[in-house]
PDB file of C-alpha atoms in Angstrom:
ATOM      1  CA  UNK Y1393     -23.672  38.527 -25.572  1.00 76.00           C
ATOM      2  CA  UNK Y1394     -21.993  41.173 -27.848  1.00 96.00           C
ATOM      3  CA  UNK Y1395     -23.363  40.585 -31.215  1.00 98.00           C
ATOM      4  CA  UNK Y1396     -26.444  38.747 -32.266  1.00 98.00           C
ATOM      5  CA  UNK Y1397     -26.940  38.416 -36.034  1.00 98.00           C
ATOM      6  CA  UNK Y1398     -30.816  37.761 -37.090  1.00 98.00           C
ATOM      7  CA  UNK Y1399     -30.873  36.497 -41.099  1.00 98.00           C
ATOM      8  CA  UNK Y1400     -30.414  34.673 -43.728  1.00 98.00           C
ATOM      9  CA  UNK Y1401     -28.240  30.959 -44.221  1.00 98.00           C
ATOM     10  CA  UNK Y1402     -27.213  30.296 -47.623  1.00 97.00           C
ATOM     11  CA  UNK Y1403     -25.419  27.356 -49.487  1.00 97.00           C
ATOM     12  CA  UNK Y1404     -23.447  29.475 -52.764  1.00 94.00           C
ATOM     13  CA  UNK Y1405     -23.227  27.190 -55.789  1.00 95.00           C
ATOM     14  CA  UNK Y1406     -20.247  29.882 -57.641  1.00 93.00           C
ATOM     15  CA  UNK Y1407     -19.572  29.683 -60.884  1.00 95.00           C
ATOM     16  CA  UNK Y1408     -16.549  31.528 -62.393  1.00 94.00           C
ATOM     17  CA  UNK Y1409     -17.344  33.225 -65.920  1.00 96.00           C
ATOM     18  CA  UNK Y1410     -15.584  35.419 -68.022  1.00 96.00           C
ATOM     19  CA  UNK Y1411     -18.243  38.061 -67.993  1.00 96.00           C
ATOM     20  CA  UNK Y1412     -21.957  38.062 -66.303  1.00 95.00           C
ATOM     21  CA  UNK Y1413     -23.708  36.989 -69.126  1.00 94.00           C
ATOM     22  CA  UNK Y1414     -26.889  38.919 -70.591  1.00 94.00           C
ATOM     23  CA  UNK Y1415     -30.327  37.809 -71.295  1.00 95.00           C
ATOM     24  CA  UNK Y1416     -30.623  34.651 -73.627  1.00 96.00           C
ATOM     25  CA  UNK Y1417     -26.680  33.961 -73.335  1.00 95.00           C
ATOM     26  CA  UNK Y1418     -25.093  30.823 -72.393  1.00 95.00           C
ATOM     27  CA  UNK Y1419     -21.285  31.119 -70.985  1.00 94.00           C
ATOM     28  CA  UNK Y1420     -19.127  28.109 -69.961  1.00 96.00           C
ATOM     29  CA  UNK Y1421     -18.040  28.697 -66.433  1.00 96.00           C
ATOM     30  CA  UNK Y1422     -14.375  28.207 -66.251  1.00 93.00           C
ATOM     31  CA  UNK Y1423     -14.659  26.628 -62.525  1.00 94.00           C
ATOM     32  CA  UNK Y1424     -17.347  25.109 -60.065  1.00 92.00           C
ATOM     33  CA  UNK Y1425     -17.742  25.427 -56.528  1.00 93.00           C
ATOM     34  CA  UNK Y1426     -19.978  25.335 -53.037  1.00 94.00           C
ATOM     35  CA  UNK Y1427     -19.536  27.207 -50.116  1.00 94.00           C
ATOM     36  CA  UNK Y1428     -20.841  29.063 -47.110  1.00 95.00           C
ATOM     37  CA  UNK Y1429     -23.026  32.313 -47.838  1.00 95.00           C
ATOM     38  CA  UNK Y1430     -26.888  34.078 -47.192  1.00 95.00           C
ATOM     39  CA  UNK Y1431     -26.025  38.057 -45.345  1.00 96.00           C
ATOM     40  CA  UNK Y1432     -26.852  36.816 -42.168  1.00 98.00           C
ATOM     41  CA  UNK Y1433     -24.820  34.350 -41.499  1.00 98.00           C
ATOM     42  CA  UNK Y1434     -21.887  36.023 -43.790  1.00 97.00           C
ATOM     43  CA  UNK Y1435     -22.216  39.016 -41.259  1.00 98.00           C
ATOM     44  CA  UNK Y1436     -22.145  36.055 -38.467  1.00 98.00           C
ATOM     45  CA  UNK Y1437     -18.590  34.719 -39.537  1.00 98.00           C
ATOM     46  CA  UNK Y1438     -17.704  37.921 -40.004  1.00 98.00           C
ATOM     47  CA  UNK Y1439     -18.543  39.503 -36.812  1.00 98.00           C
ATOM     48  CA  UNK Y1440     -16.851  36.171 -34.612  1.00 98.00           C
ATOM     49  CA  UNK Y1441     -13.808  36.570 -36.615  1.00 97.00           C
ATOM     50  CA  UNK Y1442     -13.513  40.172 -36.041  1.00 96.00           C
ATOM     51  CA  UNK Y1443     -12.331  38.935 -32.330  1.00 93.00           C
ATOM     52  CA  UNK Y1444     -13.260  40.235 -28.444  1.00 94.00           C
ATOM     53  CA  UNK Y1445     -16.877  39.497 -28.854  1.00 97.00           C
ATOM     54  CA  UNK Y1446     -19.499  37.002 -28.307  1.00 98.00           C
ATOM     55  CA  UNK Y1447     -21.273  36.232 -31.854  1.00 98.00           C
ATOM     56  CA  UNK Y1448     -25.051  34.022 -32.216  1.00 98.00           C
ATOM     57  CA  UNK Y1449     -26.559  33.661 -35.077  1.00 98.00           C
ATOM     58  CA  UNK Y1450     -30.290  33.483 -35.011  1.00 98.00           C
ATOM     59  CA  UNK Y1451     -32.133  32.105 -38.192  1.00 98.00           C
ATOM     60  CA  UNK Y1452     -32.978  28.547 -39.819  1.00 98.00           C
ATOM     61  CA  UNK Y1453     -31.586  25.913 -41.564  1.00 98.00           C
ATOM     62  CA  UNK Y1454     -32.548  23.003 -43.234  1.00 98.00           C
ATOM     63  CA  UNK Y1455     -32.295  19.233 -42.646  1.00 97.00           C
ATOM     64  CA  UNK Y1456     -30.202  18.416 -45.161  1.00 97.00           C
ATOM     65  CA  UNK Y1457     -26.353  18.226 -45.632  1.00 97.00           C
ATOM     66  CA  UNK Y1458     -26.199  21.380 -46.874  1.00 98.00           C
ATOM     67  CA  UNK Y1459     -27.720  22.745 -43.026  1.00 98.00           C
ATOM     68  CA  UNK Y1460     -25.218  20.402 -41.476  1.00 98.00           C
ATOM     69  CA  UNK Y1461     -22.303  21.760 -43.317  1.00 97.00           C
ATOM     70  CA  UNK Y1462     -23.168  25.636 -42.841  1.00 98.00           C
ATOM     71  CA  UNK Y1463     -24.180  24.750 -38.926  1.00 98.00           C
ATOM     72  CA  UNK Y1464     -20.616  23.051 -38.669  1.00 97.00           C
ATOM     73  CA  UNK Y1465     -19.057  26.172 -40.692  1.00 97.00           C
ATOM     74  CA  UNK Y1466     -20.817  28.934 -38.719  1.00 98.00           C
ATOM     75  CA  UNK Y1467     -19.716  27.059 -35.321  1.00 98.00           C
ATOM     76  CA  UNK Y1468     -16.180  26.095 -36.573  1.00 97.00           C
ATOM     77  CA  UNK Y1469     -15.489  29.759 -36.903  1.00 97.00           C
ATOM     78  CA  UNK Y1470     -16.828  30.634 -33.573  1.00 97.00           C
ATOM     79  CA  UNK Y1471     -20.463  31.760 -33.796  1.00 98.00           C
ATOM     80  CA  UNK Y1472     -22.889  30.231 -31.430  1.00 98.00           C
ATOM     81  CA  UNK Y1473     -25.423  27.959 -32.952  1.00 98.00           C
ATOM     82  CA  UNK Y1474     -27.635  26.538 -30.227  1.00 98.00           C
ATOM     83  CA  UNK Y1475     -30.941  28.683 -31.552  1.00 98.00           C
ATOM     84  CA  UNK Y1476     -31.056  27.628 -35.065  1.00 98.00           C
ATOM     85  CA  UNK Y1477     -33.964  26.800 -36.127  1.00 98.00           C
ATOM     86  CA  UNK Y1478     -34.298  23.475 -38.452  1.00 97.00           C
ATOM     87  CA  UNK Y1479     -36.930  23.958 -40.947  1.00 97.00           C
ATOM     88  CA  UNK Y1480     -38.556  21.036 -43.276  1.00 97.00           C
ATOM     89  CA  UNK Y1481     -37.731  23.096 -45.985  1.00 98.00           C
ATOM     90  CA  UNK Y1482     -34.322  22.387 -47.701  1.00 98.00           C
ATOM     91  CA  UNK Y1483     -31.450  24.978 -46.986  1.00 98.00           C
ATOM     92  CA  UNK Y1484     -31.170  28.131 -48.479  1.00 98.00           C
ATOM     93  CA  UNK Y1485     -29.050  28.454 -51.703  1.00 97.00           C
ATOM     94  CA  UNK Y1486     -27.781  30.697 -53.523  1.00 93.00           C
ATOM     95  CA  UNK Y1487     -26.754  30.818 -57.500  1.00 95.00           C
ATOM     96  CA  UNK Y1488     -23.705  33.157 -58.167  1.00 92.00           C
ATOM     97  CA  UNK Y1489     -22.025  33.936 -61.079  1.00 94.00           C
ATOM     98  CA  UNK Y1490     -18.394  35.753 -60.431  1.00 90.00           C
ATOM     99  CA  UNK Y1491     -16.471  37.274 -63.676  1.00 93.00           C
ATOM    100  CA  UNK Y1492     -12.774  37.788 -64.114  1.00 90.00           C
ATOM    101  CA  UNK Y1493     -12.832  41.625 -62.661  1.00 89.00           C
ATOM    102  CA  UNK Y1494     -14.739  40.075 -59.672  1.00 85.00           C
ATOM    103  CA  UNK Y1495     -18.137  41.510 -60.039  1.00 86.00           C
ATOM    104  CA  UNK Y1496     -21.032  39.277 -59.370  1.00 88.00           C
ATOM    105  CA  UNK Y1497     -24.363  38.294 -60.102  1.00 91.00           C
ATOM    106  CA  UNK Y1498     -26.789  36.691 -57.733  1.00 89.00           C
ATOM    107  CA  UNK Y1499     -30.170  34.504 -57.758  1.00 92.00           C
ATOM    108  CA  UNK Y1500     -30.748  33.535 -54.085  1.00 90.00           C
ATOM    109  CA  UNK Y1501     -33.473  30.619 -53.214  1.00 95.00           C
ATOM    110  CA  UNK Y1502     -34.812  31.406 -49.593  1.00 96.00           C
ATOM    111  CA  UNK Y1503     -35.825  27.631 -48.840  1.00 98.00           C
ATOM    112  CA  UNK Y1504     -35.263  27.503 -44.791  1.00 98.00           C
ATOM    113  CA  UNK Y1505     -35.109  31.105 -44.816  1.00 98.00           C
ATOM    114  CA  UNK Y1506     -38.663  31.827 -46.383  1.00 97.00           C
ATOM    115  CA  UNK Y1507     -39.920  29.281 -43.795  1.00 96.00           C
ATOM    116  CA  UNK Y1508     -38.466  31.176 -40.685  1.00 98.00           C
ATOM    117  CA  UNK Y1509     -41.456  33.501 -40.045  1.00 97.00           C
ATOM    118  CA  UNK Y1510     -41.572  33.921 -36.532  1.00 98.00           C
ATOM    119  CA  UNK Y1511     -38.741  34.147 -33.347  1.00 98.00           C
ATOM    120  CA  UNK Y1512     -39.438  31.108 -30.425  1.00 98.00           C
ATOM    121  CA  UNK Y1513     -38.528  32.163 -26.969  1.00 98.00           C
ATOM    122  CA  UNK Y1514     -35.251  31.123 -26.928  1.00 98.00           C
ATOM    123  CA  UNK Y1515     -34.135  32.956 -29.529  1.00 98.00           C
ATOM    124  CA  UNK Y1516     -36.267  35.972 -28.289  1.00 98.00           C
ATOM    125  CA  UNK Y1517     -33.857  35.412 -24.790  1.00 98.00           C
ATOM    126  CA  UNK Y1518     -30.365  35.334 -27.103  1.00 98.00           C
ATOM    127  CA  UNK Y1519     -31.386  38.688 -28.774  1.00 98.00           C
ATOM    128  CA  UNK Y1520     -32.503  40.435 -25.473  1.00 98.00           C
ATOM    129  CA  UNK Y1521     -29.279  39.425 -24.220  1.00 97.00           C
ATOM    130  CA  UNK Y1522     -27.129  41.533 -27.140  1.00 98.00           C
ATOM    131  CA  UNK Y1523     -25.465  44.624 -26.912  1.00 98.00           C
ATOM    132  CA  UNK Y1524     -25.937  44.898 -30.929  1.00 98.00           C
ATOM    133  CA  UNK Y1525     -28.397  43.232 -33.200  1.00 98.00           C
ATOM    134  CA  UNK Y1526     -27.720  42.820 -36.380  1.00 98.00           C
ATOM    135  CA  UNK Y1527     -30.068  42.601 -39.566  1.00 98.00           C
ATOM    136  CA  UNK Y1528     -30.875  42.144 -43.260  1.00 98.00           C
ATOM    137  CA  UNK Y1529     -33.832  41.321 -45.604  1.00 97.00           C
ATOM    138  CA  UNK Y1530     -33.135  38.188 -46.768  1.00 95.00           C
ATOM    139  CA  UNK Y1531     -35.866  37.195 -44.401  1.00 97.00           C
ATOM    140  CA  UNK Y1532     -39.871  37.911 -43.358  1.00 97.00           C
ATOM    141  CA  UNK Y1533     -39.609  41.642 -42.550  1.00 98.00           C
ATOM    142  CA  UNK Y1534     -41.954  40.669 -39.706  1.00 98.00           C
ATOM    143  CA  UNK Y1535     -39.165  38.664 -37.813  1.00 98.00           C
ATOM    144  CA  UNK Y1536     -36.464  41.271 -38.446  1.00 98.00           C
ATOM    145  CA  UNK Y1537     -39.020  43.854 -36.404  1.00 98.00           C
ATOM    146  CA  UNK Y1538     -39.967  41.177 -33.468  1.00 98.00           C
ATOM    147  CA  UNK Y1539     -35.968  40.958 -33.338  1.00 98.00           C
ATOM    148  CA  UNK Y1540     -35.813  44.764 -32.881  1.00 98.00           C
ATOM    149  CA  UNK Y1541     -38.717  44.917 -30.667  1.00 98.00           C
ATOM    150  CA  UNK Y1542     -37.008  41.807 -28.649  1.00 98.00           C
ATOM    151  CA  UNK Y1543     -34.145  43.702 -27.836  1.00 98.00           C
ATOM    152  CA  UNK Y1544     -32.774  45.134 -24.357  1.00 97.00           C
ATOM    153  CA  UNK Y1545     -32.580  49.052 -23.966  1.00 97.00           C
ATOM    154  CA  UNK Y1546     -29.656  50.254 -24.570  1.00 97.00           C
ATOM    155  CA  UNK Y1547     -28.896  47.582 -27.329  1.00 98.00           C
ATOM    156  CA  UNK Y1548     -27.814  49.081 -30.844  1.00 98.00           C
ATOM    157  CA  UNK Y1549     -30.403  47.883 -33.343  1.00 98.00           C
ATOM    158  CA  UNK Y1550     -28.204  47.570 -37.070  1.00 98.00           C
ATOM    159  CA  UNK Y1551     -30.426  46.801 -40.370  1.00 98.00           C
ATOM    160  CA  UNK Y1552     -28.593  46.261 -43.254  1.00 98.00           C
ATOM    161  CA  UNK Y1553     -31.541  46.957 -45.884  1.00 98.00           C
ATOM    162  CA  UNK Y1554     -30.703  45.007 -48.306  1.00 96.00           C
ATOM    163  CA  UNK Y1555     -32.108  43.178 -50.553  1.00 93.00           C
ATOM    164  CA  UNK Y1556     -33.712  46.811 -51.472  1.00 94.00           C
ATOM    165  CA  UNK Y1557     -37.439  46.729 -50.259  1.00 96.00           C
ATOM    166  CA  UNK Y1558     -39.397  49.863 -48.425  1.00 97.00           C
ATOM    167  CA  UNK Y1559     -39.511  50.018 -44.617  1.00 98.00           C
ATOM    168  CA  UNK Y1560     -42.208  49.922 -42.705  1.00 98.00           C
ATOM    169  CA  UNK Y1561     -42.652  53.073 -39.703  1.00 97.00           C
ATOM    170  CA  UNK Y1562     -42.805  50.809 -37.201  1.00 98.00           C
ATOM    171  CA  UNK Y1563     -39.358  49.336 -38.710  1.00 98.00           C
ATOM    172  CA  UNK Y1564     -38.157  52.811 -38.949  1.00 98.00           C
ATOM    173  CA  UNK Y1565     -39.153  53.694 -35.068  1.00 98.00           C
ATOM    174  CA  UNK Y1566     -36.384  50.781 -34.239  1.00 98.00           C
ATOM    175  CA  UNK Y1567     -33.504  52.324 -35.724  1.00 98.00           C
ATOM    176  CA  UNK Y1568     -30.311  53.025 -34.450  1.00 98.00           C
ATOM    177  CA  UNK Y1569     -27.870  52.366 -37.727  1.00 98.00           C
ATOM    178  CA  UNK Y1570     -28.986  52.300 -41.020  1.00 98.00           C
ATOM    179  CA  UNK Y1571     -26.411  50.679 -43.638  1.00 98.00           C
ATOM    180  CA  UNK Y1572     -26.819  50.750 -47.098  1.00 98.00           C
ATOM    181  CA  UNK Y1573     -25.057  51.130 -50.537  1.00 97.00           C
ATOM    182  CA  UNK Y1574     -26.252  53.764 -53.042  1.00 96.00           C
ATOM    183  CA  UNK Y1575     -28.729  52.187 -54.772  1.00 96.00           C
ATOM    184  CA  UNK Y1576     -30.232  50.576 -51.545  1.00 98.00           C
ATOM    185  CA  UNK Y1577     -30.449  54.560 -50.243  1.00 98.00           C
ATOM    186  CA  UNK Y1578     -31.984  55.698 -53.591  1.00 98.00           C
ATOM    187  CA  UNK Y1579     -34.467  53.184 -53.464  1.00 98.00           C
ATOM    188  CA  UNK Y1580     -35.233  54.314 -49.852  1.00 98.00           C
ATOM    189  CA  UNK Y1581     -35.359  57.622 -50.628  1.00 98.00           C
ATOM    190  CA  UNK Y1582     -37.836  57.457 -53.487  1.00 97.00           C
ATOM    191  CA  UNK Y1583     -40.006  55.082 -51.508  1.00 97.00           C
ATOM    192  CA  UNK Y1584     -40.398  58.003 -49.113  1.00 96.00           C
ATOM    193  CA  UNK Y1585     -40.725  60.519 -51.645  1.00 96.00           C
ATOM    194  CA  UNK Y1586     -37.595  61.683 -52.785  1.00 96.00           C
ATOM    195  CA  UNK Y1587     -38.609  63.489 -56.406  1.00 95.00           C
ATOM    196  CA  UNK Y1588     -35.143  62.048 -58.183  1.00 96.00           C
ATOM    197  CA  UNK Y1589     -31.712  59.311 -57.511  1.00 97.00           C
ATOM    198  CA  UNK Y1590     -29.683  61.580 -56.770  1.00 97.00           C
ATOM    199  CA  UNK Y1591     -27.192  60.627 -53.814  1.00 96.00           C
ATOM    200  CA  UNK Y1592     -26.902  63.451 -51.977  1.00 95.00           C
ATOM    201  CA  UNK Y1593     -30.640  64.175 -51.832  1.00 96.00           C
ATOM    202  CA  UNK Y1594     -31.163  60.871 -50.615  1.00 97.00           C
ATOM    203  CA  UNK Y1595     -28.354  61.128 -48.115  1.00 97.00           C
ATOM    204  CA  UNK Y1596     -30.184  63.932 -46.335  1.00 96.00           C
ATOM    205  CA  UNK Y1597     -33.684  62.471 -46.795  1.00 97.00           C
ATOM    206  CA  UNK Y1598     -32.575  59.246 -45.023  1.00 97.00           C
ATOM    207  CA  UNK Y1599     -30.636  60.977 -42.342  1.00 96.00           C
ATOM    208  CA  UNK Y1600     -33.428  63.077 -41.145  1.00 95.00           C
ATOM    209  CA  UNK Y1601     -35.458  59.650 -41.015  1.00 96.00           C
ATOM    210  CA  UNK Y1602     -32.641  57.485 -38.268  1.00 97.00           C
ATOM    211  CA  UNK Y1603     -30.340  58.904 -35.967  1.00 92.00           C
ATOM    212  CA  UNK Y1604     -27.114  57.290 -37.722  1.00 98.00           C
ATOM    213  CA  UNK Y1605     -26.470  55.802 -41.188  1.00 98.00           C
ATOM    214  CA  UNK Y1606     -24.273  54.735 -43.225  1.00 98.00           C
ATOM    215  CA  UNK Y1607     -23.433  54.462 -47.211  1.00 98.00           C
ATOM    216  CA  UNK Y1608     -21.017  51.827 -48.639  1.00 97.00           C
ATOM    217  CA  UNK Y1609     -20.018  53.113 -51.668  1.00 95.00           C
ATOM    218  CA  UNK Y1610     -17.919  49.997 -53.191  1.00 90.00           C
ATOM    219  CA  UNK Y1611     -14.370  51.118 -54.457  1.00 89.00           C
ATOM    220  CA  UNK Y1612     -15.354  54.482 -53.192  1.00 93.00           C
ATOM    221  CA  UNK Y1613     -15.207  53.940 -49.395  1.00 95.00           C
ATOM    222  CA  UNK Y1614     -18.286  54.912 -47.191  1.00 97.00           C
ATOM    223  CA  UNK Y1615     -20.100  57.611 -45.605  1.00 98.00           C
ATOM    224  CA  UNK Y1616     -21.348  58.135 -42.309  1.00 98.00           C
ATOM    225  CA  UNK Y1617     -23.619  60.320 -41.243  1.00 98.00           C
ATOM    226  CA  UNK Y1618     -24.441  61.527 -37.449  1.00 96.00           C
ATOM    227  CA  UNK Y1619     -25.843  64.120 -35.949  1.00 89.00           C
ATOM    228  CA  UNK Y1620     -25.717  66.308 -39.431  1.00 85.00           C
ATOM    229  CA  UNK Y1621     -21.797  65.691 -39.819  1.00 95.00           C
ATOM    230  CA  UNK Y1622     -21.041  63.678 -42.685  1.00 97.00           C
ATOM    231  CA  UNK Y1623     -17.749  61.818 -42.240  1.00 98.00           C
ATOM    232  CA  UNK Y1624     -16.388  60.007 -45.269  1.00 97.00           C
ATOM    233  CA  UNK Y1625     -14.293  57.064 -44.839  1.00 97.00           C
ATOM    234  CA  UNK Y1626     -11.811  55.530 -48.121  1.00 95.00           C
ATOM    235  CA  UNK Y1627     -11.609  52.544 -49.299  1.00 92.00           C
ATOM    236  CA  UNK Y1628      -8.405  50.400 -49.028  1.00 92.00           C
ATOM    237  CA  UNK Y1629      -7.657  50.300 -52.509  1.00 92.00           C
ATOM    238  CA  UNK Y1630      -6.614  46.599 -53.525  1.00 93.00           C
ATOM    239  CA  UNK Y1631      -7.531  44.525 -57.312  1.00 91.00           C
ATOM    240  CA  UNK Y1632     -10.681  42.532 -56.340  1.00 91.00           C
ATOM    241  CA  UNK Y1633     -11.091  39.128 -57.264  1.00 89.00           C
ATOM    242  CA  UNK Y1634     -14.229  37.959 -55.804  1.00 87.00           C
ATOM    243  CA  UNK Y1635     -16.407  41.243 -54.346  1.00 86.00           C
ATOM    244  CA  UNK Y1636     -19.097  38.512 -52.950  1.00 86.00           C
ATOM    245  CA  UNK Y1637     -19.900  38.705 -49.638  1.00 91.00           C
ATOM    246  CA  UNK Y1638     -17.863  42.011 -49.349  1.00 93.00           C
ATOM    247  CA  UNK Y1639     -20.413  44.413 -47.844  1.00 95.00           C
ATOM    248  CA  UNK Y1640     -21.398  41.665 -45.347  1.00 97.00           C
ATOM    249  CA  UNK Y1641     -17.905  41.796 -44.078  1.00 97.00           C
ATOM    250  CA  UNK Y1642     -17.826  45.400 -43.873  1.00 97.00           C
ATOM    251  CA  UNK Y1643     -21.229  45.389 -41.479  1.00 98.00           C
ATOM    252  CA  UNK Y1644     -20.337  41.967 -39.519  1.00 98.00           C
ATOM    253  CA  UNK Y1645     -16.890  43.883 -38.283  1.00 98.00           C
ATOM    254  CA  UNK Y1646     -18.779  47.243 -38.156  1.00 98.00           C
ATOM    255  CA  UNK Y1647     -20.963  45.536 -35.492  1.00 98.00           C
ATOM    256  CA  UNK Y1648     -18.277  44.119 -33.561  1.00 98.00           C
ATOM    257  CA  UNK Y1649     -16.494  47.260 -33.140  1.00 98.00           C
ATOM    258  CA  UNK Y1650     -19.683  48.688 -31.929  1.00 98.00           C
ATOM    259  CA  UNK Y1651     -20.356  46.100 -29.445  1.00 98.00           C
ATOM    260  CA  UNK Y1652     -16.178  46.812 -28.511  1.00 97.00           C
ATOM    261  CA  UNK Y1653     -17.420  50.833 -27.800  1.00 97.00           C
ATOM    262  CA  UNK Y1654     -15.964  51.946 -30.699  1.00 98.00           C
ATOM    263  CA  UNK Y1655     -17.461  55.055 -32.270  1.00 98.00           C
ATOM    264  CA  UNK Y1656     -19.364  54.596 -35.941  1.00 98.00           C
ATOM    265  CA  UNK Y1657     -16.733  56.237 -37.939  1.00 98.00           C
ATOM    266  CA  UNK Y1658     -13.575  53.817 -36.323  1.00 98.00           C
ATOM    267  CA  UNK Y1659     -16.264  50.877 -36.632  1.00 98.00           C
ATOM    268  CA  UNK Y1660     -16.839  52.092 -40.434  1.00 98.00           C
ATOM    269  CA  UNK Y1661     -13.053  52.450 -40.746  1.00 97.00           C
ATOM    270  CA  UNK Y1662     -11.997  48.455 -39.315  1.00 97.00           C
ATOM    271  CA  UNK Y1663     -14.794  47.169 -42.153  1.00 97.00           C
ATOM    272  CA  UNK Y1664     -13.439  49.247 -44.602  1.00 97.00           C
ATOM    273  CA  UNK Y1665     -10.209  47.509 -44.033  1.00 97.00           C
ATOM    274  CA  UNK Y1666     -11.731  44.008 -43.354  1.00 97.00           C
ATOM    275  CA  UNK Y1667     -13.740  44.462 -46.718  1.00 96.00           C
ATOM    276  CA  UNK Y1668     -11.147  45.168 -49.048  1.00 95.00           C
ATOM    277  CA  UNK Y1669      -9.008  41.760 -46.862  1.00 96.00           C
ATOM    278  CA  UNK Y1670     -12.426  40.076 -48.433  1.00 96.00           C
ATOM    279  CA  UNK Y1671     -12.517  40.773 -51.865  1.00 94.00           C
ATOM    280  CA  UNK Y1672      -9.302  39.705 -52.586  1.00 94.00           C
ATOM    281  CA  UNK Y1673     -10.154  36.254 -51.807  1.00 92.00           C
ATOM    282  CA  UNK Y1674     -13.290  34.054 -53.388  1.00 90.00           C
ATOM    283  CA  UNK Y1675     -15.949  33.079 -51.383  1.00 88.00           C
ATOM    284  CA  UNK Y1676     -18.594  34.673 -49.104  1.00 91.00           C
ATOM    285  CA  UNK Y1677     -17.723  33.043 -45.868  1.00 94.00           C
ATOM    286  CA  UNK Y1678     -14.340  31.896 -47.211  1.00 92.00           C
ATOM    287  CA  UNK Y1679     -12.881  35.430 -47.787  1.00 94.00           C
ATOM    288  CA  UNK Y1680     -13.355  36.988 -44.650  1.00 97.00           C
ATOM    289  CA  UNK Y1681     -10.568  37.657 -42.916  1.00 97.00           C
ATOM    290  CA  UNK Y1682      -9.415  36.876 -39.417  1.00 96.00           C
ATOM    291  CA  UNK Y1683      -9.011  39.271 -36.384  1.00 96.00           C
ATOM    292  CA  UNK Y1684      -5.209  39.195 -36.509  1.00 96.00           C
ATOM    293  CA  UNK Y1685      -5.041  40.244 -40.688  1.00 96.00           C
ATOM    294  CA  UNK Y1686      -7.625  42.613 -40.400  1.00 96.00           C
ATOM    295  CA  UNK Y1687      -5.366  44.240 -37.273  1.00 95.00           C
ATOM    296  CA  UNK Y1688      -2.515  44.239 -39.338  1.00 95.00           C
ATOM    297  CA  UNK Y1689      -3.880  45.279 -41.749  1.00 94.00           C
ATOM    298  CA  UNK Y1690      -5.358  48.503 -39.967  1.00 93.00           C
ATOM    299  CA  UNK Y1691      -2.380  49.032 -38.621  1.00 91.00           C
ATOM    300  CA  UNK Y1692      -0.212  49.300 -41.619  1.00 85.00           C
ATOM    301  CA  UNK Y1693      -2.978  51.517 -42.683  1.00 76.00           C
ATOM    302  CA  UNK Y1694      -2.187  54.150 -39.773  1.00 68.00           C
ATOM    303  CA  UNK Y1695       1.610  54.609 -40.283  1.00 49.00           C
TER     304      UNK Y1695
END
């Protein structure tokens, strides 16, 4: 199995607005509509579209026709679903307001997700048999760890950590890539004692902590850091219209290049291009692009 993703299933109720509105204020959205979306299983889709690699999703859903229509979603575009878990709780959902220049704003209700607190044995089997696991915190810290733990040596162990929250050592002992954008890395960094924000502090404070990591940087590209040598990596600049979902494109592909032996800078380079595909379309799940544009798309990128 190349890539096993371990996280969150969301149902995104989007509503299209002007502007993200402020406290107190009431906008009229100018349009309505429901789609596939939670980081997990956006970094799912993403990975299984990225081509030349096996992609299971390992999480919970629930009973309802929202569960039905992400479990026929996730499988139509080629990620295996036989571990799923169904949960009595309803589906996760998600409440997202887009404006015109295509930032967002999200309120995410975990549902099935909050429910899925521990890993059964067959989804302990699936993640021992990957060659990278993938992960987020949209779900019990507790079952991203077990995940980790569950793994085969030799597996690449990636945590997306994000939503922001502080890791735990044990979490931190399972570590191979750390991804996260600048906030997400000051956050870390204060949380382990950083006196101050500032990037570049934090940068060095997380990279003496895991062995490689990386910092998405939006319009600004990334940076990866191994072994001391940071590399930075640009953005494909393009006019967002929808920037949902967009960093969960970037890691899905990441991962698949990984599990394809590519090195962390070309794997950081494929979602670069893959992310900016995303954002030019709206939707989490809806945007991401397929192997053959993202190719192209690299390609052109080369000459």
């Amino acid at each position: 199995m190349g890539v096993v993703v371990v996280g969150s299933a969301n149902m995104d109720v989007v509503a299209r607005v002007p502007r993200i509105p402020g406290p107190g204020e009431t906008l009229l959205a100018r349009s309505f509509s429901r789609g596939g979306g939670g980081k997990g299983a956006n970094q799912a889709v993403a990975a299984a579209r990225a081509g030349g690699v096996e992609t299971a999703f390992v999480g919970a859903l629930g009973s309802d026709g929202d569960g039905q229509s992400l479990r026929e979603s996730l499988t139509g575009s080629g990620v295996d679903m036989s571990v799923v878990a169904q949960s009595g709780e309803p589906t996760g959902t998600a409440l997202i307001s887009v404006a015109d220049d295509g930032e967002n704003a999200i309120v995410v209700v975990g549902g099935a997700n909050a429910d899925f607190t521990a890993l059964d044995a067959r989804q302990q089997q699936v993640i021992g048999a990957a060659d990278v696991l993938l992960a987020q915190l949209e779900i019990d810290a507790d079952v991203v760890l077990a995940a980790a733990q569950a793994r085969r040596e030799g597996a690449v162990f990636v945590l997306n950590a994000a939503p922001s929250q502080p890791l735990s050592e044990a979490m931190w002992a399972q570590l191979d890539v750390l991804v996260v954008n600048e906030h997400e890395a000051a956050d870390l960094a204060v949380a382990l004692g950083a006196p101050d924000r500032e990037l570049d502090g934090a940068v060095d404070l997380l990279a003496g902590r895991v062995g490689s990591l990386v910092v998405t940087l939006g319009g600004e590209g990334s940076l990866v850091v191994e072994g001391g040598e940071r590399t930075r990596v640009p953005a494909v600049p393009v006019t967002p219209v929808d920037t949902t979902g967009a960093g969960d494109t970037f890691v899905g592909v990441l991962g698949a290049r990984l599990a394809l032996g590519d090195s962390l800078v070309e794997a950081a380079r494929w979602g670069s291009v893959a992310a900016a595909l995303a954002v030019q379309r709206p939707g989490a799940q809806d945007g991401v692009p397929s192997a053959a544009e993202v190719r192209t798309a690299y390609t052109s990128g080369q000459n």
